[in-house]
Tab-separated table of C-alpha atoms in Angstrom:
chain	number	residue	atom	x	y	z
A	1	MET	CA	235.158	67.150	-24.587
A	2	ASP	CA	233.732	69.505	-22.082
A	3	ALA	CA	231.183	68.469	-19.880
A	4	SER	CA	228.310	70.422	-20.731
A	5	ALA	CA	228.544	69.003	-24.468
A	6	LEU	CA	227.656	65.769	-22.982
A	7	GLU	CA	225.089	66.857	-21.345
A	8	ASP	CA	223.022	67.710	-24.564
A	9	ALA	CA	223.871	64.805	-26.140
A	10	VAL	CA	221.317	62.467	-27.442
A	11	PRO	CA	221.421	58.709	-29.233
A	12	LEU	CA	222.016	58.931	-32.427
A	13	PRO	CA	219.268	57.205	-33.887
A	14	VAL	CA	217.881	60.638	-31.909
A	15	ALA	CA	220.451	62.769	-33.488
A	16	ILE	CA	219.410	60.930	-37.199
A	17	GLU	CA	215.675	61.982	-36.449
A	18	LEU	CA	216.133	64.783	-35.970
A	19	TRP	CA	218.006	66.178	-38.743
A	20	SER	CA	215.692	64.409	-40.748
A	21	GLN	CA	212.634	66.191	-39.270
A	22	TRP	CA	214.831	69.714	-39.393
A	23	MET	CA	215.600	68.290	-43.708
A	24	ARG	CA	212.016	67.573	-44.285
A	25	ALA	CA	210.626	71.442	-42.575
A	26	GLN	CA	213.298	73.259	-44.618
A	27	ALA	CA	212.436	71.579	-48.039
A	28	ALA	CA	209.528	72.208	-47.235
A	29	LYS	CA	209.960	75.684	-47.314
A	30	ILE	CA	211.210	75.426	-50.318
A	31	GLY	CA	208.621	73.699	-51.746
A	32	ARG	CA	211.218	70.741	-52.021
A	33	VAL	CA	210.703	67.243	-51.160
A	34	SER	CA	214.345	66.156	-51.491
A	35	ALA	CA	217.407	67.127	-49.681
A	36	LEU	CA	220.756	68.167	-50.339
A	37	LEU	CA	223.618	67.447	-48.289
A	38	VAL	CA	226.992	69.099	-49.574
A	39	SER	CA	230.540	68.749	-48.054
A	40	HIS	CA	234.433	68.434	-48.860
A	41	ASN	CA	235.506	65.810	-49.665
A	42	CYS	CA	232.414	64.250	-49.012
A	43	PHE	CA	232.767	60.820	-51.562
A	44	ARG	CA	235.995	60.276	-49.545
A	45	SER	CA	234.854	60.184	-45.518
A	46	ASP	CA	231.399	61.530	-44.736
A	47	LEU	CA	229.308	59.642	-46.727
A	48	PRO	CA	231.158	56.327	-45.901
A	49	VAL	CA	231.100	57.133	-42.249
A	50	LEU	CA	227.582	58.538	-42.123
A	51	SER	CA	226.342	55.150	-44.283
A	52	CYS	CA	228.470	53.143	-42.345
A	53	GLU	CA	226.675	54.417	-38.961
A	54	MET	CA	223.242	55.096	-40.109
A	55	GLY	CA	223.228	51.054	-40.954
A	56	ARG	CA	224.875	50.057	-37.704
A	57	VAL	CA	222.246	51.895	-35.279
A	58	GLY	CA	219.358	51.465	-38.140
A	59	SER	CA	218.317	54.480	-39.122
A	60	SER	CA	217.207	56.073	-42.497
A	61	PHE	CA	216.743	59.833	-42.872
A	62	TYR	CA	212.749	60.568	-43.994
A	63	VAL	CA	213.420	62.757	-47.206
A	64	PRO	CA	215.376	61.684	-49.905
A	65	THR	CA	218.571	62.991	-49.332
A	66	PHE	CA	221.053	63.646	-51.357
A	67	PHE	CA	224.977	64.411	-51.155
A	68	PHE	CA	227.302	66.471	-53.385
A	69	ASP	CA	231.274	66.964	-52.280
A	70	SER	CA	232.726	70.344	-53.043
A	71	LEU	CA	236.106	69.298	-53.079
A	72	LEU	CA	235.514	67.018	-56.910
A	73	LEU	CA	234.039	70.408	-58.131
A	74	LEU	CA	236.082	72.592	-56.392
A	75	ARG	CA	239.593	70.965	-57.818
A	76	TYR	CA	237.534	71.340	-61.377
A	77	ALA	CA	235.989	74.531	-61.279
A	78	LEU	CA	239.951	76.270	-60.471
A	79	ARG	CA	242.273	74.210	-62.205
A	80	GLY	CA	245.030	75.972	-64.345
A	81	ARG	CA	244.422	78.710	-60.536
A	82	GLY	CA	248.460	77.921	-58.987
A	83	LEU	CA	246.200	76.426	-56.454
A	84	GLN	CA	248.261	73.737	-54.487
A	85	ASP	CA	246.195	72.962	-51.641
A	86	TYR	CA	242.540	71.953	-51.908
A	87	SER	CA	241.538	71.379	-48.376
A	88	LEU	CA	238.880	73.323	-47.378
A	89	GLN	CA	241.058	75.652	-44.688
A	90	GLY	CA	244.068	75.897	-47.964
A	91	LEU	CA	240.987	76.876	-50.468
A	92	SER	CA	239.710	79.291	-47.412
A	93	GLN	CA	243.073	80.940	-46.936
A	94	SER	CA	243.367	81.230	-50.670
A	95	LEU	CA	240.485	82.694	-52.018
A	96	THR	CA	238.950	84.508	-48.593
A	97	ARG	CA	241.674	85.795	-47.079
A	98	SER	CA	240.335	84.750	-43.821
A	99	SER	CA	242.761	85.650	-41.059
A	100	SER	CA	240.821	84.219	-38.596
A	101	ALA	CA	241.445	80.489	-37.917
A	102	PRO	CA	238.343	78.135	-37.019
A	103	GLN	CA	237.815	75.139	-35.765
A	104	SER	CA	238.904	72.162	-38.473
A	105	HIS	CA	236.621	69.465	-38.857
A	106	ARG	CA	233.839	70.850	-36.505
A	107	ALA	CA	230.644	70.835	-38.303
A	108	LEU	CA	229.655	74.183	-38.256
A	109	SER	CA	232.848	76.408	-38.499
A	110	ASP	CA	233.378	74.064	-41.675
A	111	ALA	CA	229.942	74.862	-42.883
A	112	LEU	CA	230.620	78.301	-42.811
A	113	ARG	CA	234.172	77.602	-44.295
A	114	LEU	CA	232.262	76.208	-47.019
A	115	ALA	CA	230.056	78.661	-47.689
A	116	SER	CA	232.531	81.566	-47.500
A	117	VAL	CA	234.999	79.531	-50.161
A	118	LEU	CA	231.602	78.456	-52.353
A	119	THR	CA	230.598	82.297	-51.775
A	120	ALA	CA	234.225	83.482	-53.411
A	121	THR	CA	234.635	81.350	-55.982
A	122	GLY	CA	231.037	81.772	-57.995
A	123	VAL	CA	230.963	78.566	-58.456
A	124	SER	CA	227.741	77.389	-59.489
A	125	PRO	CA	227.425	73.636	-57.164
A	126	GLN	CA	226.989	70.851	-60.332
A	127	GLY	CA	228.638	67.724	-60.747
A	128	LEU	CA	227.732	64.412	-59.658
A	129	VAL	CA	225.710	63.088	-56.139
A	130	GLY	CA	225.723	60.290	-54.011
A	131	GLN	CA	223.282	58.559	-51.821
A	132	LEU	CA	223.507	56.949	-48.674
A	133	GLY	CA	224.468	52.835	-49.147
A	134	TYR	CA	226.563	53.772	-52.158
A	135	ILE	CA	229.735	55.183	-53.446
A	136	PRO	CA	230.418	56.813	-56.536
A	137	LEU	CA	232.852	55.573	-58.695
A	138	THR	CA	235.128	58.726	-58.152
A	139	ALA	CA	236.109	58.083	-54.728
A	140	LEU	CA	237.663	54.965	-55.950
A	141	ASP	CA	241.848	54.819	-56.138
A	142	GLY	CA	242.720	54.392	-60.186
A	143	ILE	CA	238.998	55.249	-61.241
A	144	GLY	CA	238.787	58.902	-60.325
A	145	VAL	CA	237.234	61.849	-62.067
A	146	SER	CA	238.606	60.683	-65.355
A	147	THR	CA	236.298	57.942	-65.853
């Protein structure tokens, strides 16, 4: 990490408060009172980590916030198409024919990559949502989406 990134850093509780304020403003712009955050492999990765870290520092979002896992959606919606790699990078290469290689596991590049994958598939996001503090049963080995 370079020094300039550290100069702009804020403590996690402040970052969560700023993020929450931004989400509330975005929701208000479209007449909503809740937020939906979409990420790839959310239920096994992003949601548990975020829940743990927010609990650790005693923070929470100011708006009802729901989480959606695009990995589950795309595995179901794209079944039978012969895809072997459902990672975000694999789907991006298969579906968008993108020759650029943005950094993986970086928030902005992953968000842009996910947006391009969802646009390329034309799949409407619908399915299970989660909340902080809860892990959907689909994330547990041996239970999965067949339940």
